[in-house]
PDB file of C-alpha atoms in Angstrom:
ATOM      1  CA  UNK A   1      31.517 -21.627  -0.840  1.00 47.00           C
ATOM      2  CA  UNK A   2      28.055 -21.503   0.428  1.00 46.00           C
ATOM      3  CA  UNK A   3      24.954 -20.370  -1.647  1.00 49.00           C
ATOM      4  CA  UNK A   4      22.338 -19.044   0.529  1.00 55.00           C
ATOM      5  CA  UNK A   5      19.840 -16.530  -0.941  1.00 51.00           C
ATOM      6  CA  UNK A   6      18.675 -15.310   2.222  1.00 61.00           C
ATOM      7  CA  UNK A   7      22.231 -14.018   3.277  1.00 77.00           C
ATOM      8  CA  UNK A   8      24.012 -13.714   0.185  1.00 94.00           C
ATOM      9  CA  UNK A   9      23.626 -10.414  -1.747  1.00 97.00           C
ATOM     10  CA  UNK A  10      25.332 -11.710  -4.768  1.00 98.00           C
ATOM     11  CA  UNK A  11      25.885 -15.182  -6.157  1.00 98.00           C
ATOM     12  CA  UNK A  12      28.079 -15.912  -9.241  1.00 98.00           C
ATOM     13  CA  UNK A  13      27.975 -19.390 -10.816  1.00 97.00           C
ATOM     14  CA  UNK A  14      30.121 -20.508 -13.754  1.00 97.00           C
ATOM     15  CA  UNK A  15      30.748 -16.921 -15.104  1.00 97.00           C
ATOM     16  CA  UNK A  16      32.351 -17.044 -18.379  1.00 97.00           C
ATOM     17  CA  UNK A  17      33.287 -13.723 -19.930  1.00 96.00           C
ATOM     18  CA  UNK A  18      35.393 -13.341 -23.124  1.00 93.00           C
ATOM     19  CA  UNK A  19      36.638 -10.081 -24.461  1.00 88.00           C
ATOM     20  CA  UNK A  20      37.818 -10.628 -27.893  1.00 88.00           C
ATOM     21  CA  UNK A  21      39.985 -13.772 -28.109  1.00 87.00           C
ATOM     22  CA  UNK A  22      40.789 -13.251 -24.416  1.00 89.00           C
ATOM     23  CA  UNK A  23      39.180 -15.391 -21.654  1.00 93.00           C
ATOM     24  CA  UNK A  24      38.658 -13.120 -18.853  1.00 95.00           C
ATOM     25  CA  UNK A  25      36.941 -15.635 -16.803  1.00 96.00           C
ATOM     26  CA  UNK A  26      36.171 -19.334 -17.563  1.00 94.00           C
ATOM     27  CA  UNK A  27      33.721 -20.599 -14.924  1.00 95.00           C
ATOM     28  CA  UNK A  28      34.150 -18.109 -12.035  1.00 96.00           C
ATOM     29  CA  UNK A  29      32.189 -18.718  -8.779  1.00 97.00           C
ATOM     30  CA  UNK A  30      31.624 -16.419  -5.864  1.00 97.00           C
ATOM     31  CA  UNK A  31      29.059 -15.447  -3.105  1.00 97.00           C
ATOM     32  CA  UNK A  32      28.899 -12.137  -1.298  1.00 97.00           C
ATOM     33  CA  UNK A  33      27.066 -12.029   1.732  1.00 95.00           C
ATOM     34  CA  UNK A  34      24.745  -9.166   2.627  1.00 96.00           C
ATOM     35  CA  UNK A  35      25.409  -6.266   5.062  1.00 96.00           C
ATOM     36  CA  UNK A  36      29.163  -6.334   4.698  1.00 96.00           C
ATOM     37  CA  UNK A  37      32.036  -4.652   2.998  1.00 98.00           C
ATOM     38  CA  UNK A  38      33.518  -7.098   0.436  1.00 98.00           C
ATOM     39  CA  UNK A  39      36.929  -5.959  -0.912  1.00 96.00           C
ATOM     40  CA  UNK A  40      37.706  -6.950  -4.280  1.00 96.00           C
ATOM     41  CA  UNK A  41      41.484  -6.754  -4.446  1.00 92.00           C
ATOM     42  CA  UNK A  42      44.219  -7.398  -7.055  1.00 88.00           C
ATOM     43  CA  UNK A  43      46.394  -5.822  -9.346  1.00 85.00           C
ATOM     44  CA  UNK A  44      45.406  -3.764 -12.354  1.00 84.00           C
ATOM     45  CA  UNK A  45      43.939  -6.068 -15.045  1.00 86.00           C
ATOM     46  CA  UNK A  46      43.070  -9.002 -13.075  1.00 91.00           C
ATOM     47  CA  UNK A  47      39.378  -8.865 -13.552  1.00 94.00           C
ATOM     48  CA  UNK A  48      38.043  -6.589 -10.959  1.00 94.00           C
ATOM     49  CA  UNK A  49      36.176  -4.178 -12.998  1.00 94.00           C
ATOM     50  CA  UNK A  50      34.896  -6.947 -15.329  1.00 95.00           C
ATOM     51  CA  UNK A  51      33.432  -8.855 -12.305  1.00 97.00           C
ATOM     52  CA  UNK A  52      31.778  -5.566 -10.899  1.00 97.00           C
ATOM     53  CA  UNK A  53      30.355  -4.851 -14.425  1.00 96.00           C
ATOM     54  CA  UNK A  54      28.847  -8.559 -14.530  1.00 97.00           C
ATOM     55  CA  UNK A  55      27.275  -7.874 -10.896  1.00 98.00           C
ATOM     56  CA  UNK A  56      25.781  -4.732 -11.973  1.00 96.00           C
ATOM     57  CA  UNK A  57      24.633  -6.321 -15.253  1.00 96.00           C
ATOM     58  CA  UNK A  58      26.188  -4.195 -17.896  1.00 95.00           C
ATOM     59  CA  UNK A  59      28.677  -6.646 -18.967  1.00 95.00           C
ATOM     60  CA  UNK A  60      28.258  -8.979 -21.739  1.00 94.00           C
ATOM     61  CA  UNK A  61      28.898 -12.442 -20.741  1.00 95.00           C
ATOM     62  CA  UNK A  62      29.194 -15.997 -22.558  1.00 95.00           C
ATOM     63  CA  UNK A  63      27.938 -18.055 -19.878  1.00 96.00           C
ATOM     64  CA  UNK A  64      26.987 -18.684 -16.297  1.00 97.00           C
ATOM     65  CA  UNK A  65      24.528 -16.907 -13.967  1.00 97.00           C
ATOM     66  CA  UNK A  66      24.873 -13.864 -11.583  1.00 98.00           C
ATOM     67  CA  UNK A  67      22.231 -13.440  -9.330  1.00 97.00           C
ATOM     68  CA  UNK A  68      21.808 -10.039  -7.318  1.00 98.00           C
ATOM     69  CA  UNK A  69      19.471  -9.542  -4.523  1.00 97.00           C
ATOM     70  CA  UNK A  70      17.285 -12.512  -5.726  1.00 96.00           C
ATOM     71  CA  UNK A  71      16.920 -11.164  -9.239  1.00 96.00           C
ATOM     72  CA  UNK A  72      19.135 -11.917 -12.215  1.00 97.00           C
ATOM     73  CA  UNK A  73      21.642  -9.261 -12.662  1.00 97.00           C
ATOM     74  CA  UNK A  74      20.609  -6.029 -14.423  1.00 95.00           C
ATOM     75  CA  UNK A  75      16.852  -6.802 -13.953  1.00 95.00           C
ATOM     76  CA  UNK A  76      14.662  -3.813 -13.940  1.00 93.00           C
ATOM     77  CA  UNK A  77      13.678  -4.326 -10.331  1.00 92.00           C
ATOM     78  CA  UNK A  78      17.105  -4.026  -9.423  1.00 95.00           C
ATOM     79  CA  UNK A  79      17.417  -0.627 -10.703  1.00 89.00           C
ATOM     80  CA  UNK A  80      16.987   1.558  -7.630  1.00 90.00           C
ATOM     81  CA  UNK A  81      18.695  -1.349  -5.217  1.00 95.00           C
ATOM     82  CA  UNK A  82      21.783  -1.294  -6.969  1.00 96.00           C
ATOM     83  CA  UNK A  83      24.081   1.683  -7.058  1.00 95.00           C
ATOM     84  CA  UNK A  84      27.229   1.587  -9.312  1.00 95.00           C
ATOM     85  CA  UNK A  85      30.180   4.008  -9.248  1.00 93.00           C
ATOM     86  CA  UNK A  86      32.663   3.469 -11.996  1.00 90.00           C
ATOM     87  CA  UNK A  87      36.318   4.549 -12.166  1.00 83.00           C
ATOM     88  CA  UNK A  88      35.372   7.358 -14.472  1.00 80.00           C
ATOM     89  CA  UNK A  89      33.241   9.785 -12.894  1.00 77.00           C
ATOM     90  CA  UNK A  90      29.715   9.880 -14.414  1.00 83.00           C
ATOM     91  CA  UNK A  91      28.649  13.595 -14.078  1.00 93.00           C
ATOM     92  CA  UNK A  92      27.793  16.550 -16.125  1.00 95.00           C
ATOM     93  CA  UNK A  93      30.906  18.925 -16.281  1.00 95.00           C
ATOM     94  CA  UNK A  94      28.763  22.266 -16.929  1.00 96.00           C
ATOM     95  CA  UNK A  95      26.589  21.884 -13.869  1.00 97.00           C
ATOM     96  CA  UNK A  96      27.437  22.419 -10.194  1.00 97.00           C
ATOM     97  CA  UNK A  97      27.671  19.620  -7.639  1.00 97.00           C
ATOM     98  CA  UNK A  98      24.528  20.488  -6.377  1.00 97.00           C
ATOM     99  CA  UNK A  99      22.729  20.468  -9.604  1.00 97.00           C
ATOM    100  CA  UNK A 100      24.282  17.301 -10.581  1.00 97.00           C
ATOM    101  CA  UNK A 101      22.969  15.474  -7.293  1.00 97.00           C
ATOM    102  CA  UNK A 102      19.578  17.058  -7.595  1.00 96.00           C
ATOM    103  CA  UNK A 103      18.962  15.898 -11.224  1.00 96.00           C
ATOM    104  CA  UNK A 104      20.388  12.302 -10.180  1.00 95.00           C
ATOM    105  CA  UNK A 105      18.226  12.402  -7.037  1.00 95.00           C
ATOM    106  CA  UNK A 106      15.159  12.883  -9.068  1.00 94.00           C
ATOM    107  CA  UNK A 107      15.991  10.062 -11.294  1.00 91.00           C
ATOM    108  CA  UNK A 108      16.203   7.643  -8.534  1.00 90.00           C
ATOM    109  CA  UNK A 109      13.376   9.016  -6.484  1.00 91.00           C
ATOM    110  CA  UNK A 110      15.665   9.961  -3.708  1.00 93.00           C
ATOM    111  CA  UNK A 111      14.425  12.517  -1.184  1.00 92.00           C
ATOM    112  CA  UNK A 112      15.634  16.093  -1.847  1.00 90.00           C
ATOM    113  CA  UNK A 113      17.109  16.106   1.567  1.00 93.00           C
ATOM    114  CA  UNK A 114      19.619  13.413   0.339  1.00 95.00           C
ATOM    115  CA  UNK A 115      21.519  16.032  -1.807  1.00 97.00           C
ATOM    116  CA  UNK A 116      22.855  17.925   1.182  1.00 95.00           C
ATOM    117  CA  UNK A 117      23.635  14.495   3.133  1.00 94.00           C
ATOM    118  CA  UNK A 118      25.621  13.017   0.591  1.00 95.00           C
ATOM    119  CA  UNK A 119      27.578  16.166  -0.326  1.00 96.00           C
ATOM    120  CA  UNK A 120      28.418  16.427   3.397  1.00 94.00           C
ATOM    121  CA  UNK A 121      29.516  12.762   3.620  1.00 90.00           C
ATOM    122  CA  UNK A 122      32.105  13.048   0.686  1.00 91.00           C
ATOM    123  CA  UNK A 123      33.496  16.090   2.127  1.00 91.00           C
ATOM    124  CA  UNK A 124      32.298  18.593  -0.587  1.00 95.00           C
ATOM    125  CA  UNK A 125      30.095  21.102   1.262  1.00 95.00           C
ATOM    126  CA  UNK A 126      32.409  24.146   0.401  1.00 95.00           C
ATOM    127  CA  UNK A 127      32.221  23.217  -3.048  1.00 96.00           C
ATOM    128  CA  UNK A 128      28.707  22.425  -3.837  1.00 96.00           C
ATOM    129  CA  UNK A 129      28.215  25.599  -6.227  1.00 97.00           C
ATOM    130  CA  UNK A 130      31.181  24.762  -8.038  1.00 97.00           C
ATOM    131  CA  UNK A 131      31.023  23.451 -11.587  1.00 97.00           C
ATOM    132  CA  UNK A 132      32.479  19.719 -12.135  1.00 96.00           C
ATOM    133  CA  UNK A 133      34.740  20.991 -14.700  1.00 95.00           C
ATOM    134  CA  UNK A 134      36.279  23.451 -12.150  1.00 96.00           C
ATOM    135  CA  UNK A 135      36.994  20.601  -9.764  1.00 93.00           C
ATOM    136  CA  UNK A 136      40.152  18.355  -9.296  1.00 89.00           C
ATOM    137  CA  UNK A 137      40.114  14.807 -10.527  1.00 85.00           C
ATOM    138  CA  UNK A 138      39.856  13.670  -7.042  1.00 84.00           C
ATOM    139  CA  UNK A 139      36.949  16.005  -6.085  1.00 90.00           C
ATOM    140  CA  UNK A 140      35.215  14.802  -9.548  1.00 92.00           C
ATOM    141  CA  UNK A 141      35.330  11.234  -8.356  1.00 87.00           C
ATOM    142  CA  UNK A 142      33.853  12.176  -5.017  1.00 91.00           C
ATOM    143  CA  UNK A 143      30.952  13.573  -6.852  1.00 94.00           C
ATOM    144  CA  UNK A 144      30.464  10.427  -8.600  1.00 92.00           C
ATOM    145  CA  UNK A 145      30.497   8.456  -5.504  1.00 92.00           C
ATOM    146  CA  UNK A 146      27.761  10.911  -3.985  1.00 94.00           C
ATOM    147  CA  UNK A 147      25.617  10.213  -6.644  1.00 95.00           C
ATOM    148  CA  UNK A 148      25.775   6.429  -5.934  1.00 94.00           C
ATOM    149  CA  UNK A 149      25.045   6.976  -2.359  1.00 93.00           C
ATOM    150  CA  UNK A 150      21.677   8.736  -3.205  1.00 95.00           C
ATOM    151  CA  UNK A 151      18.605   6.928  -2.007  1.00 92.00           C
ATOM    152  CA  UNK A 152      18.893   4.032  -0.107  1.00 87.00           C
ATOM    153  CA  UNK A 153      20.529   1.152  -2.322  1.00 95.00           C
ATOM    154  CA  UNK A 154      20.836  -2.147  -0.891  1.00 97.00           C
ATOM    155  CA  UNK A 155      23.956  -2.983  -2.902  1.00 98.00           C
ATOM    156  CA  UNK A 156      26.738  -0.241  -3.664  1.00 97.00           C
ATOM    157  CA  UNK A 157      29.375  -1.486  -6.228  1.00 97.00           C
ATOM    158  CA  UNK A 158      32.229   1.004  -5.873  1.00 96.00           C
ATOM    159  CA  UNK A 159      35.320   0.837  -8.370  1.00 94.00           C
ATOM    160  CA  UNK A 160      38.448   1.990  -6.828  1.00 91.00           C
ATOM    161  CA  UNK A 161      36.387   4.842  -5.005  1.00 91.00           C
ATOM    162  CA  UNK A 162      39.524   6.235  -2.996  1.00 88.00           C
ATOM    163  CA  UNK A 163      41.765   6.133  -6.182  1.00 84.00           C
ATOM    164  CA  UNK A 164      43.908   9.590  -6.061  1.00 80.00           C
ATOM    165  CA  UNK A 165      42.571  10.574  -2.626  1.00 84.00           C
ATOM    166  CA  UNK A 166      44.775  11.854   0.070  1.00 86.00           C
ATOM    167  CA  UNK A 167      44.950   9.436   3.341  1.00 88.00           C
ATOM    168  CA  UNK A 168      42.968  11.667   5.433  1.00 88.00           C
ATOM    169  CA  UNK A 169      39.887  11.671   2.922  1.00 86.00           C
ATOM    170  CA  UNK A 170      40.327   7.820   2.070  1.00 88.00           C
ATOM    171  CA  UNK A 171      39.890   7.362   5.920  1.00 89.00           C
ATOM    172  CA  UNK A 172      36.878   9.426   6.149  1.00 88.00           C
ATOM    173  CA  UNK A 173      35.117   7.758   3.168  1.00 89.00           C
ATOM    174  CA  UNK A 174      35.945   4.513   4.665  1.00 93.00           C
ATOM    175  CA  UNK A 175      34.069   5.644   7.749  1.00 91.00           C
ATOM    176  CA  UNK A 176      31.175   6.433   5.601  1.00 91.00           C
ATOM    177  CA  UNK A 177      31.273   3.025   4.033  1.00 94.00           C
ATOM    178  CA  UNK A 178      31.470   1.465   7.410  1.00 94.00           C
ATOM    179  CA  UNK A 179      28.331   3.199   8.376  1.00 92.00           C
ATOM    180  CA  UNK A 180      26.503   2.415   5.287  1.00 93.00           C
ATOM    181  CA  UNK A 181      27.350  -1.470   6.159  1.00 95.00           C
ATOM    182  CA  UNK A 182      26.242  -1.087   9.729  1.00 95.00           C
ATOM    183  CA  UNK A 183      23.011   0.224   8.568  1.00 92.00           C
ATOM    184  CA  UNK A 184      22.379  -2.899   6.454  1.00 94.00           C
ATOM    185  CA  UNK A 185      23.688  -2.023   3.128  1.00 96.00           C
ATOM    186  CA  UNK A 186      26.236  -4.299   1.028  1.00 98.00           C
ATOM    187  CA  UNK A 187      29.087  -2.838  -0.464  1.00 98.00           C
ATOM    188  CA  UNK A 188      31.735  -4.146  -3.192  1.00 98.00           C
ATOM    189  CA  UNK A 189      34.906  -2.004  -3.002  1.00 97.00           C
ATOM    190  CA  UNK A 190      37.581  -2.700  -5.414  1.00 95.00           C
ATOM    191  CA  UNK A 191      41.097  -1.507  -4.826  1.00 89.00           C
ATOM    192  CA  UNK A 192      44.669  -2.332  -5.787  1.00 81.00           C
ATOM    193  CA  UNK A 193      45.894  -0.786  -2.651  1.00 82.00           C
ATOM    194  CA  UNK A 194      46.346  -3.564  -0.206  1.00 82.00           C
ATOM    195  CA  UNK A 195      46.276  -1.741   3.123  1.00 84.00           C
ATOM    196  CA  UNK A 196      42.412  -1.095   2.425  1.00 89.00           C
ATOM    197  CA  UNK A 197      41.925  -4.724   2.923  1.00 90.00           C
ATOM    198  CA  UNK A 198      42.088  -4.249   6.600  1.00 91.00           C
ATOM    199  CA  UNK A 199      38.868  -2.136   6.329  1.00 94.00           C
ATOM    200  CA  UNK A 200      36.940  -4.709   4.739  1.00 96.00           C
ATOM    201  CA  UNK A 201      34.911  -7.740   6.386  1.00 97.00           C
ATOM    202  CA  UNK A 202      35.545 -10.064   3.642  1.00 96.00           C
ATOM    203  CA  UNK A 203      38.517 -10.155   0.922  1.00 96.00           C
ATOM    204  CA  UNK A 204      38.398 -11.503  -2.480  1.00 96.00           C
ATOM    205  CA  UNK A 205      41.678 -11.429  -3.616  1.00 94.00           C
ATOM    206  CA  UNK A 206      42.135 -11.870  -7.753  1.00 93.00           C
ATOM    207  CA  UNK A 207      44.960 -12.572  -9.977  1.00 91.00           C
ATOM    208  CA  UNK A 208      44.732 -12.911 -13.984  1.00 90.00           C
ATOM    209  CA  UNK A 209      40.924 -13.619 -13.837  1.00 93.00           C
ATOM    210  CA  UNK A 210      40.694 -16.059 -10.906  1.00 93.00           C
ATOM    211  CA  UNK A 211      40.162 -15.853  -7.278  1.00 95.00           C
ATOM    212  CA  UNK A 212      43.060 -16.775  -5.265  1.00 94.00           C
ATOM    213  CA  UNK A 213      41.761 -16.162  -1.911  1.00 95.00           C
ATOM    214  CA  UNK A 214      38.259 -15.615  -0.493  1.00 96.00           C
ATOM    215  CA  UNK A 215      38.706 -14.661   3.182  1.00 95.00           C
ATOM    216  CA  UNK A 216      38.977 -12.239   6.061  1.00 95.00           C
ATOM    217  CA  UNK A 217      41.664  -9.925   7.041  1.00 94.00           C
ATOM    218  CA  UNK A 218      42.583 -12.293  10.227  1.00 94.00           C
ATOM    219  CA  UNK A 219      42.241 -15.110   7.935  1.00 95.00           C
ATOM    220  CA  UNK A 220      44.550 -13.738   5.214  1.00 94.00           C
ATOM    221  CA  UNK A 221      47.197 -12.992   7.862  1.00 94.00           C
ATOM    222  CA  UNK A 222      46.885 -16.456   9.573  1.00 95.00           C
ATOM    223  CA  UNK A 223      47.080 -18.313   6.074  1.00 94.00           C
ATOM    224  CA  UNK A 224      50.151 -16.298   5.145  1.00 94.00           C
ATOM    225  CA  UNK A 225      52.057 -15.722   8.465  1.00 94.00           C
ATOM    226  CA  UNK A 226      52.491 -12.069   7.785  1.00 92.00           C
ATOM    227  CA  UNK A 227      51.124  -8.919   9.455  1.00 90.00           C
ATOM    228  CA  UNK A 228      51.511  -6.904   6.184  1.00 91.00           C
ATOM    229  CA  UNK A 229      48.836  -6.878   3.666  1.00 89.00           C
ATOM    230  CA  UNK A 230      51.085  -6.034   0.529  1.00 90.00           C
ATOM    231  CA  UNK A 231      53.457  -9.249   1.811  1.00 93.00           C
ATOM    232  CA  UNK A 232      50.315 -11.451   2.475  1.00 92.00           C
ATOM    233  CA  UNK A 233      48.951 -10.895  -1.094  1.00 89.00           C
ATOM    234  CA  UNK A 234      52.555 -11.452  -2.798  1.00 90.00           C
ATOM    235  CA  UNK A 235      52.724 -14.618  -0.640  1.00 93.00           C
ATOM    236  CA  UNK A 236      49.589 -15.670  -2.346  1.00 91.00           C
ATOM    237  CA  UNK A 237      50.636 -14.817  -5.811  1.00 87.00           C
ATOM    238  CA  UNK A 238      53.809 -16.818  -5.414  1.00 88.00           C
ATOM    239  CA  UNK A 239      51.917 -19.810  -4.023  1.00 89.00           C
ATOM    240  CA  UNK A 240      49.536 -19.489  -7.080  1.00 87.00           C
ATOM    241  CA  UNK A 241      52.073 -19.137  -9.607  1.00 82.00           C
ATOM    242  CA  UNK A 242      53.262 -22.824  -9.031  1.00 77.00           C
ATOM    243  CA  UNK A 243      50.104 -24.230  -8.265  1.00 70.00           C
ATOM    244  CA  UNK A 244      49.343 -27.587  -9.760  1.00 57.00           C
ATOM    245  CA  UNK A 245      45.933 -28.019 -11.409  1.00 48.00           C
ATOM    246  CA  UNK A 246      43.682 -29.959  -8.953  1.00 45.00           C
ATOM    247  CA  UNK A 247      40.405 -31.633  -9.014  1.00 42.00           C
ATOM    248  CA  UNK A 248      37.176 -30.487 -10.378  1.00 41.00           C
ATOM    249  CA  UNK A 249      37.073 -26.978  -9.135  1.00 45.00           C
ATOM    250  CA  UNK A 250      40.335 -26.276 -11.182  1.00 45.00           C
ATOM    251  CA  UNK A 251      38.822 -27.933 -14.357  1.00 37.00           C
ATOM    252  CA  UNK A 252      37.088 -24.827 -15.255  1.00 39.00           C
ATOM    253  CA  UNK A 253      40.324 -22.894 -14.958  1.00 42.00           C
ATOM    254  CA  UNK A 254      42.241 -25.031 -17.840  1.00 39.00           C
ATOM    255  CA  UNK A 255      42.987 -28.606 -18.403  1.00 36.00           C
ATOM    256  CA  UNK A 256      45.090 -30.411 -15.978  1.00 37.00           C
ATOM    257  CA  UNK A 257      48.603 -31.665 -16.884  1.00 36.00           C
ATOM    258  CA  UNK A 258      48.796 -35.391 -18.270  1.00 34.00           C
ATOM    259  CA  UNK A 259      49.954 -37.954 -15.633  1.00 34.00           C
ATOM    260  CA  UNK A 260      53.651 -37.662 -15.394  1.00 35.00           C
ATOM    261  CA  UNK A 261      53.923 -34.154 -16.822  1.00 33.00           C
ATOM    262  CA  UNK A 262      55.011 -31.369 -14.536  1.00 35.00           C
ATOM    263  CA  UNK A 263      52.338 -28.855 -13.588  1.00 33.00           C
ATOM    264  CA  UNK A 264      52.071 -25.888 -15.911  1.00 33.00           C
ATOM    265  CA  UNK A 265      52.482 -22.617 -13.604  1.00 38.00           C
ATOM    266  CA  UNK A 266      50.174 -19.901 -14.153  1.00 39.00           C
ATOM    267  CA  UNK A 267      51.654 -17.065 -16.532  1.00 40.00           C
ATOM    268  CA  UNK A 268      53.788 -14.839 -14.621  1.00 41.00           C
ATOM    269  CA  UNK A 269      53.156 -11.017 -13.896  1.00 40.00           C
ATOM    270  CA  UNK A 270      55.895  -8.525 -15.160  1.00 43.00           C
ATOM    271  CA  UNK A 271      57.103  -8.326 -11.597  1.00 44.00           C
ATOM    272  CA  UNK A 272      57.388 -12.082 -11.057  1.00 45.00           C
ATOM    273  CA  UNK A 273      59.114 -12.675 -14.447  1.00 49.00           C
ATOM    274  CA  UNK A 274      61.576  -9.812 -13.681  1.00 49.00           C
ATOM    275  CA  UNK A 275      62.308 -11.239 -10.315  1.00 50.00           C
ATOM    276  CA  UNK A 276      62.690 -14.849 -11.774  1.00 54.00           C
ATOM    277  CA  UNK A 277      65.060 -13.496 -14.476  1.00 56.00           C
ATOM    278  CA  UNK A 278      67.076 -11.586 -11.953  1.00 55.00           C
ATOM    279  CA  UNK A 279      67.224 -15.004  -9.684  1.00 53.00           C
ATOM    280  CA  UNK A 280      68.466 -16.928 -12.696  1.00 56.00           C
ATOM    281  CA  UNK A 281      71.066 -14.348 -13.380  1.00 51.00           C
ATOM    282  CA  UNK A 282      72.502 -14.283  -9.975  1.00 50.00           C
ATOM    283  CA  UNK A 283      72.552 -18.185 -10.147  1.00 51.00           C
ATOM    284  CA  UNK A 284      74.399 -18.115 -13.403  1.00 54.00           C
ATOM    285  CA  UNK A 285      77.018 -15.806 -11.742  1.00 53.00           C
ATOM    286  CA  UNK A 286      77.235 -18.213  -8.731  1.00 53.00           C
ATOM    287  CA  UNK A 287      77.937 -21.064 -10.742  1.00 51.00           C
ATOM    288  CA  UNK A 288      80.624 -19.173 -13.306  1.00 52.00           C
ATOM    289  CA  UNK A 289      82.375 -17.989 -10.006  1.00 50.00           C
TER     290      UNK A 289
END
């Protein structure tokens, strides 16, 4: 993992986040290059949103450093350079789409022409005069995405922006994301839909608060010997579930087993636990038959 301030939009070093008594991250390291789409992928609850909040600077952290575009995360200097689209739409229900966007455009000093541009890009031109309260959940999410696209942010942090959208609209929005990246913007897009991995330049796959792969779509398939993103991710999870603690890089994730003791696997997901139980049940049936 490199650390080059000129090529990396985000640098995370030793990130430690605690939520109550739960350790979300214990020494997370990550670099995100400029001008690319980086996909944060993994099951719900794996830490994607917490990592994005840390990058934006709205997450309370217990330790470590997060540098964004050369500045500490959350710095005043980043307010117009970083856009964040949360899972919950952050718009006013009693205002129309156009009124919401005009209001937020003034807040970020975006040109008035940006309002029509982003409305077109998210496919809501025919609904521009409808109030937010009259929209569907997917349409409301698209308005929130449009707000994040106002101005010319260097970094867009998008938390599951395509959830609940039909395949055609998802494809159209990914086309918009690609255009933004080609124009020089950096995008961090989280998703638990693995086929969206193929649309990213770089993939960061997470599980239970840890990064289990930092790769590319081609690298993912080459490493797992698969051609299906869901199968590839499951392969990585299976490897991770039985991985031994190794070396200094693993030290931050927990103590290594003592000499002569078996390596303790990472806690299983519900699916893994169910599959393991089914496997044990079939094995018992075979031994008694």
